[in-house]
Amino acid sequence: SQTNAPRSADPATVAAQPGNPGIRSRLLSYEPDLGDEPEDTSAAVAARVDEYRQLDPTHPMWVNFAMQRKFNEYGQVPDITGHDHYVVCAPNAIAGSNWARLAEMPEALDYTDVLKDNTEPLPMWIWPQLAASSAWNCQPDAWAVSTQFWLSVMGGADGFNWFVWNSDYLGDPKYAAAMAQAPRDVQVVRQVRDVLTYGEVERSSTSSTPYIETRTSVGEERQVVVACNLKYTVDGPPWFPTYRNYPVDGSVTVDVPDWVSTSTVRRVTPTGTESVAATVSGQSVTLPVSLDEECAVFTIGSPDTVAPVAPTGLTRAESDTLAW
């Protein structure tokens, strides 16, 4: 129900909404990497950050990028840095030219790495897009949307806003598969969000084939391993491409830190976890991986079998308020 407030040229409007619960965050600049408007230079955006923080300290602020590599210029300015993934399907203009090209899915990870380098220790959010403009004549299949999502997780994104270009597309059969895939991915994330949020992203996993991209996140008690299928082809011009993915089999070997137990290895699914025929040798774990349309997510570490203690001593201080 929250919205991301657009950039406003009127500071009075910003000053009047510091506590507005309907606003999630404030957009400082929309795709400044595609143009050279005076209000979208890094200096102008930085000036708006300083002004808006004084007027509205409640809401985080962010910049929405396309795919051009200007993150080094803008990345340190906002609290949250956004990145649309629709360009995997939409024509992507090459800076300084009139040429269009197809962006590749691995770029979602490449750009997330760049964003993380420029935003840490500030939070970094990513925008995977579920429904694109009809003007682009295309939209990645559900597997492509999901793969971009998990590649961003691999890079250390702290949060996600699923993006729909037009609310009319919510019931469009063309986007039904992607719409259904998004909550599946979210259900997996919820089960490992402690490590994804507070753990450290590492390149401590390797795959047996270049078609499987993998990274891990390490927390205090367990390690999360993500593996994605990058075996795909793209045919057609940038403005009307056809993406096709192909199944891939292999294995992922994980270097587990000594404080994480290798006694329990599970694969995380939208409905829970399932056992894995992993091979364990000391602190090295090898996972069999068979991928088609969905990325695989695993956890390594002792399971949490202790139920939380029920809170006691709760009193009702006043209407609709609980004091603990």
Coordinates of C-alpha atoms in Angstrom, one line a residue:
S1 CA 0.0 0.0 0.0
Q2 CA 3.0 2.3 0.2
T3 CA 4.4 4.3 -2.7
N4 CA 7.8 5.5 -3.6
A5 CA 7.3 9.3 -3.8
P6 CA 8.6 10.9 -7.0
R7 CA 11.1 13.7 -7.0
S8 CA 9.5 17.0 -6.3
A9 CA 10.8 20.4 -7.3
D10 CA 8.8 22.0 -4.5
P11 CA 10.7 21.6 -1.1
A12 CA 7.5 22.7 0.7
T13 CA 5.8 19.4 -0.5
V14 CA 8.7 17.4 1.0
A15 CA 8.7 19.4 4.2
A16 CA 5.0 18.7 4.7
Q17 CA 5.3 14.9 4.5
P18 CA 8.0 13.8 6.9
G19 CA 5.7 11.4 8.8
N20 CA 3.5 10.3 6.0
P21 CA 3.0 6.5 6.4
G22 CA 1.9 6.1 2.8
I23 CA 5.4 7.0 1.6
R24 CA 8.0 4.2 1.5
S25 CA 10.9 6.3 0.2
R26 CA 11.7 9.3 -1.9
L27 CA 13.0 9.2 -5.5
L28 CA 15.8 11.7 -6.1
S29 CA 16.4 11.0 -9.7
Y30 CA 15.0 8.7 -12.4
E31 CA 17.6 7.0 -14.6
P32 CA 20.1 9.9 -14.6
D33 CA 22.6 7.6 -16.4
L34 CA 20.5 7.9 -19.6
G35 CA 20.6 11.6 -20.0
D36 CA 22.5 14.8 -19.0
E37 CA 19.7 17.0 -17.6
P38 CA 21.1 19.7 -15.2
E39 CA 18.8 18.5 -12.4
D40 CA 20.2 14.9 -12.7
T41 CA 23.9 15.5 -12.4
S42 CA 25.5 13.9 -9.4
A43 CA 26.1 17.3 -7.9
A44 CA 22.5 18.3 -8.2
V45 CA 21.3 15.0 -6.8
A46 CA 23.7 15.3 -3.9
A47 CA 22.4 18.8 -3.2
R48 CA 18.8 17.4 -3.1
V49 CA 20.0 14.8 -0.6
D50 CA 21.2 17.5 1.8
E51 CA 18.1 19.5 1.4
Y52 CA 15.6 16.7 1.7
R53 CA 17.3 15.2 4.7
Q54 CA 16.8 18.4 6.5
L55 CA 13.1 18.7 5.4
D56 CA 12.2 15.0 5.7
P57 CA 14.5 12.9 7.9
T58 CA 12.0 10.0 8.1
H59 CA 12.1 8.5 4.6
P60 CA 15.2 7.0 2.9
M61 CA 16.1 8.4 -0.5
W62 CA 17.3 6.7 -3.7
V63 CA 18.3 7.0 -7.3
N64 CA 16.9 4.7 -10.0
F65 CA 19.4 3.6 -12.6
A66 CA 19.1 1.9 -15.9
M67 CA 22.1 -0.2 -17.0
Q68 CA 24.8 2.3 -17.9
R69 CA 27.9 2.3 -15.7
K70 CA 27.6 5.6 -13.9
F71 CA 27.2 4.0 -10.5
N72 CA 30.7 5.1 -9.5
E73 CA 29.5 8.7 -10.0
Y74 CA 26.1 8.4 -8.3
G75 CA 26.3 5.4 -6.1
Q76 CA 27.4 7.1 -2.9
V77 CA 24.8 9.8 -3.0
P78 CA 21.5 8.2 -1.8
D79 CA 20.6 6.0 1.1
I80 CA 19.1 3.4 -1.3
T81 CA 20.2 2.8 -4.9
G82 CA 17.7 1.3 -7.3
H83 CA 18.2 -0.6 -10.5
D84 CA 15.6 -1.6 -13.0
H85 CA 16.0 -5.1 -14.5
Y86 CA 13.6 -4.6 -17.3
V87 CA 16.5 -3.7 -19.6
V88 CA 17.3 -7.4 -19.9
C89 CA 14.4 -7.3 -22.3
A90 CA 14.2 -3.7 -23.3
P91 CA 16.6 -2.0 -25.7
N92 CA 19.6 -0.8 -23.8
A93 CA 21.2 2.3 -25.4
I94 CA 24.9 2.4 -25.5
A95 CA 26.1 5.6 -23.9
G96 CA 27.2 8.2 -26.4
S97 CA 25.7 6.4 -29.4
N98 CA 22.4 5.6 -31.1
W99 CA 23.1 1.9 -30.9
A100 CA 20.9 -0.5 -28.9
R101 CA 22.1 -3.7 -27.4
L102 CA 20.7 -6.6 -25.3
A103 CA 21.8 -6.6 -21.7
E104 CA 22.7 -10.0 -20.4
M105 CA 21.4 -11.5 -17.2
P106 CA 24.8 -11.8 -15.5
E107 CA 24.9 -8.0 -15.6
A108 CA 22.4 -8.0 -12.8
L109 CA 25.2 -9.5 -10.6
D110 CA 27.9 -7.3 -12.1
Y111 CA 25.9 -4.1 -11.4
T112 CA 24.9 -5.2 -8.0
D113 CA 28.6 -5.7 -7.1
V114 CA 29.3 -2.1 -8.3
L115 CA 26.3 -0.8 -6.3
K116 CA 27.4 -2.6 -3.2
D117 CA 30.9 -1.2 -3.5
N118 CA 29.5 2.3 -3.7
T119 CA 26.7 2.1 -1.1
E120 CA 28.1 0.1 1.8
P121 CA 27.4 0.5 4.7
L122 CA 24.2 2.1 3.5
P123 CA 21.3 -0.3 2.6
M124 CA 21.0 -1.3 -1.1
W125 CA 17.7 -2.1 -2.7
I126 CA 17.0 -3.6 -6.1
W127 CA 14.0 -3.3 -8.4
P128 CA 13.2 -6.5 -10.3
Q129 CA 10.5 -5.8 -12.8
L130 CA 7.5 -8.1 -13.3
A131 CA 5.7 -6.4 -16.2
A132 CA 7.3 -4.1 -18.8
S133 CA 6.0 -1.4 -21.1
S134 CA 4.2 -2.8 -24.1
A135 CA 6.2 -0.5 -26.2
W136 CA 9.2 -2.8 -25.8
N137 CA 7.2 -5.7 -27.3
C138 CA 8.8 -8.2 -24.9
Q139 CA 9.2 -9.3 -21.3
P140 CA 11.5 -11.9 -19.8
D141 CA 10.0 -15.2 -18.9
A142 CA 9.4 -16.0 -15.2
W143 CA 12.8 -17.9 -15.0
A144 CA 14.6 -14.8 -16.2
V145 CA 12.9 -12.5 -13.7
S146 CA 13.7 -15.0 -11.0
T147 CA 17.3 -15.4 -12.0
Q148 CA 17.9 -11.7 -12.0
F149 CA 16.4 -11.5 -8.6
W150 CA 18.7 -14.2 -7.1
L151 CA 21.7 -12.8 -8.9
S152 CA 21.0 -9.5 -7.0
V153 CA 20.7 -11.5 -3.8
M154 CA 24.2 -13.0 -4.5
G155 CA 25.6 -9.4 -4.8
G156 CA 24.3 -8.5 -1.4
A157 CA 21.1 -6.5 -2.1
D158 CA 19.4 -5.7 1.2
G159 CA 15.8 -5.3 -0.1
F160 CA 13.6 -5.6 -3.1
N161 CA 10.7 -3.7 -4.6
W162 CA 8.9 -5.8 -7.2
F163 CA 8.1 -3.4 -9.9
V164 CA 5.1 -3.3 -12.3
W165 CA 5.2 -0.7 -15.1
N166 CA 1.5 -0.2 -15.2
S167 CA -1.2 -1.5 -12.8
D168 CA -3.3 -2.5 -15.8
Y169 CA -0.7 -5.3 -16.3
L170 CA -1.5 -7.0 -13.0
G171 CA -4.2 -9.1 -14.6
D172 CA -2.6 -9.5 -18.0
P173 CA -2.0 -13.2 -18.8
K174 CA 1.2 -12.2 -20.5
Y175 CA 2.7 -11.6 -17.1
A176 CA 0.9 -14.2 -15.1
A177 CA 3.9 -16.5 -14.8
A178 CA 6.3 -13.8 -13.6
M179 CA 3.6 -12.6 -11.1
A180 CA 3.3 -16.1 -9.8
Q181 CA 7.1 -16.6 -9.5
A182 CA 7.7 -13.5 -7.5
P183 CA 6.0 -14.7 -4.3
R184 CA 7.7 -18.1 -4.7
D185 CA 11.1 -16.4 -4.5
V186 CA 9.9 -14.2 -1.6
Q187 CA 8.8 -17.4 0.3
V188 CA 12.3 -18.8 -0.1
V189 CA 13.9 -15.5 1.0
R190 CA 11.8 -15.3 4.1
Q191 CA 13.3 -18.6 5.4
V192 CA 16.9 -17.3 5.1
R193 CA 16.5 -13.6 5.5
D194 CA 18.5 -13.5 8.7
V195 CA 21.7 -14.5 6.9
L196 CA 20.9 -12.5 3.7
T197 CA 20.3 -9.4 5.8
Y198 CA 23.0 -9.6 8.4
G199 CA 25.5 -12.1 7.0
E200 CA 28.5 -11.4 4.8
V201 CA 28.4 -12.1 1.1
E202 CA 31.3 -14.3 0.0
R203 CA 32.7 -15.9 -3.1
S204 CA 33.4 -19.1 -1.1
S205 CA 31.5 -21.5 -3.5
T206 CA 32.6 -22.8 -6.9
S207 CA 30.7 -24.6 -9.6
S208 CA 31.7 -27.5 -11.8
T209 CA 30.4 -25.7 -14.9
P210 CA 30.5 -22.0 -16.1
Y211 CA 26.8 -22.2 -16.7
I212 CA 26.1 -22.3 -12.9
E213 CA 26.7 -19.0 -11.1
T214 CA 27.1 -19.3 -7.3
R215 CA 27.9 -17.3 -4.2
T216 CA 27.2 -17.7 -0.5
S217 CA 26.2 -15.5 2.5
V218 CA 27.7 -16.4 5.9
G219 CA 26.0 -15.7 9.2
E220 CA 26.7 -16.6 12.8
E221 CA 25.1 -20.1 12.7
R222 CA 24.6 -21.0 9.1
Q223 CA 25.6 -20.4 5.5
V224 CA 23.3 -19.8 2.6
V225 CA 24.3 -20.9 -0.9
V226 CA 22.7 -19.7 -4.1
A227 CA 23.1 -21.3 -7.5
C228 CA 21.6 -20.0 -10.7
N229 CA 21.3 -21.4 -14.3
L230 CA 22.9 -19.1 -16.8
K231 CA 22.6 -21.5 -19.8
Y232 CA 20.4 -19.5 -22.1
T233 CA 20.3 -17.9 -25.6
V234 CA 18.8 -14.8 -27.0
D235 CA 17.6 -14.4 -30.6
G236 CA 16.3 -11.4 -32.4
P237 CA 16.9 -7.7 -32.3
P238 CA 17.1 -5.8 -29.0
W239 CA 13.6 -4.4 -29.4
F240 CA 12.1 -7.9 -30.0
P241 CA 14.2 -10.6 -28.4
T242 CA 13.4 -14.2 -27.6
Y243 CA 15.0 -15.7 -24.5
R244 CA 15.4 -19.5 -24.2
N245 CA 16.9 -21.3 -21.2
Y246 CA 18.2 -24.9 -21.1
P247 CA 18.6 -27.3 -18.2
V248 CA 22.0 -27.7 -16.7
D249 CA 23.5 -30.3 -14.2
G250 CA 26.6 -29.9 -12.1
S251 CA 27.8 -29.5 -8.6
V252 CA 28.7 -26.6 -6.3
T253 CA 31.5 -26.9 -3.7
V254 CA 31.3 -24.7 -0.7
D255 CA 34.1 -23.6 1.7
V256 CA 32.3 -23.5 5.1
P257 CA 33.8 -21.4 7.9
D258 CA 34.8 -23.4 11.0
W259 CA 32.1 -21.8 13.2
V260 CA 29.3 -23.2 11.0
S261 CA 28.4 -26.9 11.4
T262 CA 28.3 -29.1 8.3
S263 CA 26.1 -31.6 10.0
T264 CA 22.9 -30.4 8.3
V265 CA 22.5 -29.4 4.7
R266 CA 19.1 -28.6 3.3
R267 CA 17.6 -27.1 0.1
V268 CA 15.1 -24.3 0.7
T269 CA 11.9 -24.4 -1.3
P270 CA 8.9 -22.1 -1.2
T271 CA 7.1 -24.5 1.1
G272 CA 10.0 -25.3 3.5
T273 CA 13.2 -27.3 3.2
E274 CA 14.2 -30.8 1.8
S275 CA 17.1 -33.1 2.3
V276 CA 20.2 -32.9 -0.1
A277 CA 22.6 -35.7 -1.0
A278 CA 25.6 -33.6 -0.1
T279 CA 29.1 -34.8 0.2
V280 CA 30.9 -33.5 3.3
S281 CA 34.7 -33.5 3.8
G282 CA 35.7 -31.6 6.8
Q283 CA 34.6 -28.0 6.2
S284 CA 34.0 -28.6 2.5
V285 CA 30.5 -29.4 1.2
T286 CA 29.7 -30.4 -2.4
L287 CA 26.1 -30.0 -3.5
P288 CA 24.6 -31.8 -6.5
V289 CA 22.8 -29.1 -8.5
S290 CA 20.2 -29.7 -11.3
L291 CA 18.8 -26.5 -12.6
D292 CA 16.1 -25.6 -15.1
E293 CA 13.9 -22.5 -14.5
E294 CA 14.5 -21.8 -10.8
C295 CA 17.7 -21.0 -8.9
A296 CA 18.6 -23.4 -6.1
V297 CA 19.0 -22.1 -2.5
F298 CA 20.7 -24.2 0.2
T299 CA 21.5 -23.8 3.9
I300 CA 24.4 -25.3 5.7
G301 CA 24.4 -25.3 9.5
S302 CA 22.7 -26.7 12.6
P303 CA 18.9 -26.3 12.4
D304 CA 17.1 -24.1 14.9
T305 CA 15.1 -26.6 17.0
V306 CA 14.5 -24.5 20.0
A307 CA 11.1 -22.8 20.1
P308 CA 11.1 -19.1 21.2
V309 CA 10.0 -18.5 24.8
A310 CA 6.5 -17.2 25.1
P311 CA 6.5 -13.6 26.3
T312 CA 5.1 -13.0 29.8
G313 CA 4.2 -10.0 31.8
L314 CA 2.3 -8.3 29.0
T315 CA -0.1 -5.6 30.2
R316 CA -2.5 -3.5 28.2
A317 CA -1.4 0.1 28.8
E318 CA -4.1 1.8 26.8
S319 CA -6.4 1.1 23.8
D320 CA -4.6 -0.7 21.0
T321 CA -1.2 -0.5 22.8
L322 CA 0.8 -3.3 24.4
A323 CA 3.6 -2.8 26.9
W324 CA 6.1 -5.5 27.4

